[in-house]
Amino acid sequence: MSDRELHCDACEGVQPFEAPPCVDGHDVDCPELVCTGCGAAVLIATFAFQAPRLDRRGRRPVPHRRAA
């Protein structure tokens, strides 16, 4: 089990949180955490964003340089 210190709303303070045994195969990287003080559960959500594409309309083409 991994330990992290996070703010617990139920305990109203910073408490150690740990990941319970995960049946989904996440092991230590399980997004579910449980407060060791009161047992409140939290879910850590991660998001992956694609890099924004630059708009090429209205831009002049870059001239290519040639070797001497």
C-alpha atoms as an extended CHARMM CRD file, in Angstrom:
* protein
*
        68  EXT
         1         1  MET       CA              0.0000000000        0.0000000000        0.0000000000  PROA      1               0.0000000000
         2         2  SER       CA              1.2410000000        3.4880000000       -0.7960000000  PROA      2               0.0000000000
         3         3  ASP       CA              0.9090000000        6.3690000000        1.6720000000  PROA      3               0.0000000000
         4         4  ARG       CA              0.1630000000        9.9730000000        0.7390000000  PROA      4               0.0000000000
         5         5  GLU       CA             -0.7300000000       12.9370000000        2.9090000000  PROA      5               0.0000000000
         6         6  LEU       CA             -3.7810000000       14.8040000000        1.6190000000  PROA      6               0.0000000000
         7         7  HSD       CA             -6.4330000000       17.0830000000        3.0830000000  PROA      7               0.0000000000
         8         8  CYS       CA             -9.4150000000       15.1060000000        4.3450000000  PROA      8               0.0000000000
         9         9  ASP       CA            -12.7250000000       16.9880000000        4.3680000000  PROA      9               0.0000000000
        10        10  ALA       CA            -14.2370000000       14.6700000000        6.9650000000  PROA      10              0.0000000000
        11        11  CYS       CA            -11.2690000000       14.9490000000        9.3690000000  PROA      11              0.0000000000
        12        12  GLU       CA            -10.8210000000       18.6560000000        8.4890000000  PROA      12              0.0000000000
        13        13  GLY       CA             -7.0550000000       18.3770000000        8.2420000000  PROA      13              0.0000000000
        14        14  VAL       CA             -4.1060000000       16.7240000000        6.5630000000  PROA      14              0.0000000000
        15        15  GLN       CA             -4.2190000000       12.9480000000        7.0180000000  PROA      15              0.0000000000
        16        16  PRO       CA             -2.3050000000       10.0180000000        5.5680000000  PROA      16              0.0000000000
        17        17  PHE       CA             -4.1700000000        8.2950000000        2.7400000000  PROA      17              0.0000000000
        18        18  GLU       CA             -3.3930000000        4.8530000000        1.4110000000  PROA      18              0.0000000000
        19        19  ALA       CA             -4.3940000000        2.8610000000       -1.6300000000  PROA      19              0.0000000000
        20        20  PRO       CA             -6.4910000000       -0.1930000000       -0.7240000000  PROA      20              0.0000000000
        21        21  PRO       CA             -5.8440000000       -3.5420000000       -2.4210000000  PROA      21              0.0000000000
        22        22  CYS       CA             -6.8960000000       -2.9080000000       -6.0280000000  PROA      22              0.0000000000
        23        23  VAL       CA             -8.9000000000       -5.5770000000       -7.8320000000  PROA      23              0.0000000000
        24        24  ASP       CA             -8.5080000000       -3.7130000000      -11.1640000000  PROA      24              0.0000000000
        25        25  GLY       CA             -4.7600000000       -4.3910000000      -11.3480000000  PROA      25              0.0000000000
        26        26  HSD       CA             -3.5770000000       -0.8150000000      -10.7000000000  PROA      26              0.0000000000
        27        27  ASP       CA             -1.4400000000       -1.8960000000       -7.7190000000  PROA      27              0.0000000000
        28        28  VAL       CA              0.2950000000        1.1770000000       -6.2060000000  PROA      28              0.0000000000
        29        29  ASP       CA             -1.0550000000        3.5090000000       -8.9440000000  PROA      29              0.0000000000
        30        30  CYS       CA             -4.6890000000        2.8800000000       -7.9900000000  PROA      30              0.0000000000
        31        31  PRO       CA             -6.7460000000        6.1070000000       -8.3230000000  PROA      31              0.0000000000
        32        32  GLU       CA             -8.7660000000        5.2120000000       -5.2070000000  PROA      32              0.0000000000
        33        33  LEU       CA             -7.3790000000        6.3760000000       -1.8630000000  PROA      33              0.0000000000
        34        34  VAL       CA             -8.7220000000        5.8860000000        1.6730000000  PROA      34              0.0000000000
        35        35  CYS       CA             -8.1460000000        8.1740000000        4.6650000000  PROA      35              0.0000000000
        36        36  THR       CA             -6.4740000000        6.2270000000        7.4720000000  PROA      36              0.0000000000
        37        37  GLY       CA             -8.1380000000        8.4490000000       10.0790000000  PROA      37              0.0000000000
        38        38  CYS       CA            -11.8240000000        8.1460000000        9.1900000000  PROA      38              0.0000000000
        39        39  GLY       CA            -12.0200000000        5.8050000000        6.1920000000  PROA      39              0.0000000000
        40        40  ALA       CA            -13.3170000000        8.4090000000        3.7240000000  PROA      40              0.0000000000
        41        41  ALA       CA            -12.5560000000        7.4560000000        0.1360000000  PROA      41              0.0000000000
        42        42  VAL       CA            -11.3640000000        9.7960000000       -2.6330000000  PROA      42              0.0000000000
        43        43  LEU       CA            -10.8120000000        9.1920000000       -6.3190000000  PROA      43              0.0000000000
        44        44  ILE       CA             -7.8040000000       10.7770000000       -8.0100000000  PROA      44              0.0000000000
        45        45  ALA       CA             -8.6860000000       11.4700000000      -11.6450000000  PROA      45              0.0000000000
        46        46  THR       CA             -5.9990000000       12.0490000000      -14.2590000000  PROA      46              0.0000000000
        47        47  PHE       CA             -6.5940000000       13.5090000000      -17.6890000000  PROA      47              0.0000000000
        48        48  ALA       CA             -4.4860000000       13.3810000000      -20.8310000000  PROA      48              0.0000000000
        49        49  PHE       CA             -4.7740000000       16.3340000000      -23.1800000000  PROA      49              0.0000000000
        50        50  GLN       CA             -3.5700000000       16.5190000000      -26.7620000000  PROA      50              0.0000000000
        51        51  ALA       CA             -1.1390000000       19.2960000000      -27.5790000000  PROA      51              0.0000000000
        52        52  PRO       CA             -2.8980000000       22.2330000000      -29.2490000000  PROA      52              0.0000000000
        53        53  ARG       CA             -2.3510000000       22.5520000000      -32.9800000000  PROA      53              0.0000000000
        54        54  LEU       CA             -1.1290000000       25.8810000000      -34.2460000000  PROA      54              0.0000000000
        55        55  ASP       CA             -3.2890000000       27.4960000000      -36.8680000000  PROA      55              0.0000000000
        56        56  ARG       CA             -1.2120000000       27.8390000000      -40.0510000000  PROA      56              0.0000000000
        57        57  ARG       CA             -3.7620000000       29.9000000000      -41.9640000000  PROA      57              0.0000000000
        58        58  GLY       CA             -2.6730000000       33.4790000000      -42.5660000000  PROA      58              0.0000000000
        59        59  ARG       CA              1.0170000000       32.7970000000      -41.9710000000  PROA      59              0.0000000000
        60        60  ARG       CA              3.6950000000       33.2850000000      -44.5850000000  PROA      60              0.0000000000
        61        61  PRO       CA              5.6970000000       30.2150000000      -45.5400000000  PROA      61              0.0000000000
        62        62  VAL       CA              9.2270000000       30.1700000000      -44.1370000000  PROA      62              0.0000000000
        63        63  PRO       CA             11.8060000000       30.4870000000      -46.9620000000  PROA      63              0.0000000000
        64        64  HSD       CA             14.1740000000       27.5310000000      -47.1570000000  PROA      64              0.0000000000
        65        65  ARG       CA             17.8810000000       28.3100000000      -46.9240000000  PROA      65              0.0000000000
        66        66  ARG       CA             20.2870000000       26.6930000000      -49.2940000000  PROA      66              0.0000000000
        67        67  ALA       CA             23.8260000000       25.6520000000      -48.5520000000  PROA      67              0.0000000000
        68        68  ALA       CA             26.5970000000       27.5740000000      -50.3080000000  PROA      68              0.0000000000
